[in-house]
């Protein structure tokens, strides 16, 4: 019930393409869904986050789509760039606890 | 840089030694969290602390691991009698007093146990 399942494990996209990463959760008490970006040797950095009262949130080239009934959410990276090459983690938590349950991560490679 | 500061960035210990990892939260943040990242895996919650209080330690191994966040000074994650399986990256995160759920992570401390 505490798991967050993320797919795919790795992704290769051409420059300018759309990168899509999916996550699914089980615990309906979760009410905060962030995405983190992590470069090798660095700490995770918050990219974008959504709460279940909206179905979509967009910030620049990054969009979260949220499907409450299916208990799924996804990250879309439009116009993917080589600088986006990193590992992306979805996460979920409840009630602003700060206790994030992370997905397993997706390694994205954007080819020039 | 007013970000979350962790040290040491890299630490090598032999089996049976102790490891101490330190974390100074962002200015104005009073909540500290420790997460562990094993190679090729996601981050796992370990413990949530406020000044002088452990709020949630449900992710901490029952033995050898302890954490504190004293009134003065950084938060400390202490691992006694380290074993090879403790080799991982340990990340500290902080959040402001009024919770938004947003965590700000440090760059991590990478522990290698020989």
mmCIF file of C-alpha atoms in Angstrom, chain A residues 2 25-26 31 38 42 46 52-53 57 71 73 80 85 88 90:
data_model
loop_
_atom_site.group_PDB
_atom_site.id
_atom_site.type_symbol
_atom_site.label_atom_id
_atom_site.label_comp_id
_atom_site.label_asym_id
_atom_site.label_seq_id
_atom_site.Cartn_x
_atom_site.Cartn_y
_atom_site.Cartn_z
ATOM 1 C CA UNK A 2 2.975 2.262 0.509
ATOM 2 C CA UNK A 25 0.324 4.476 -6.379
ATOM 3 C CA UNK A 26 -1.971 2.471 -4.126
ATOM 4 C CA UNK A 31 -2.213 13.961 -1.440
ATOM 5 C CA UNK A 38 18.797 14.000 -9.976
ATOM 6 C CA UNK A 42 24.063 15.335 -6.805
ATOM 7 C CA UNK A 46 12.268 19.338 -6.976
ATOM 8 C CA UNK A 52 -5.118 15.697 -6.402
ATOM 9 C CA UNK A 53 -7.504 18.635 -6.757
ATOM 10 C CA UNK A 57 0.002 21.225 -13.948
ATOM 11 C CA UNK A 71 -4.240 6.353 -9.136
ATOM 12 C CA UNK A 73 0.366 10.331 -12.593
ATOM 13 C CA UNK A 80 13.514 17.303 -24.579
ATOM 14 C CA UNK A 85 19.517 13.779 -19.289
ATOM 15 C CA UNK A 88 13.814 11.276 -12.566
ATOM 16 C CA UNK A 90 8.258 10.380 -8.784
#
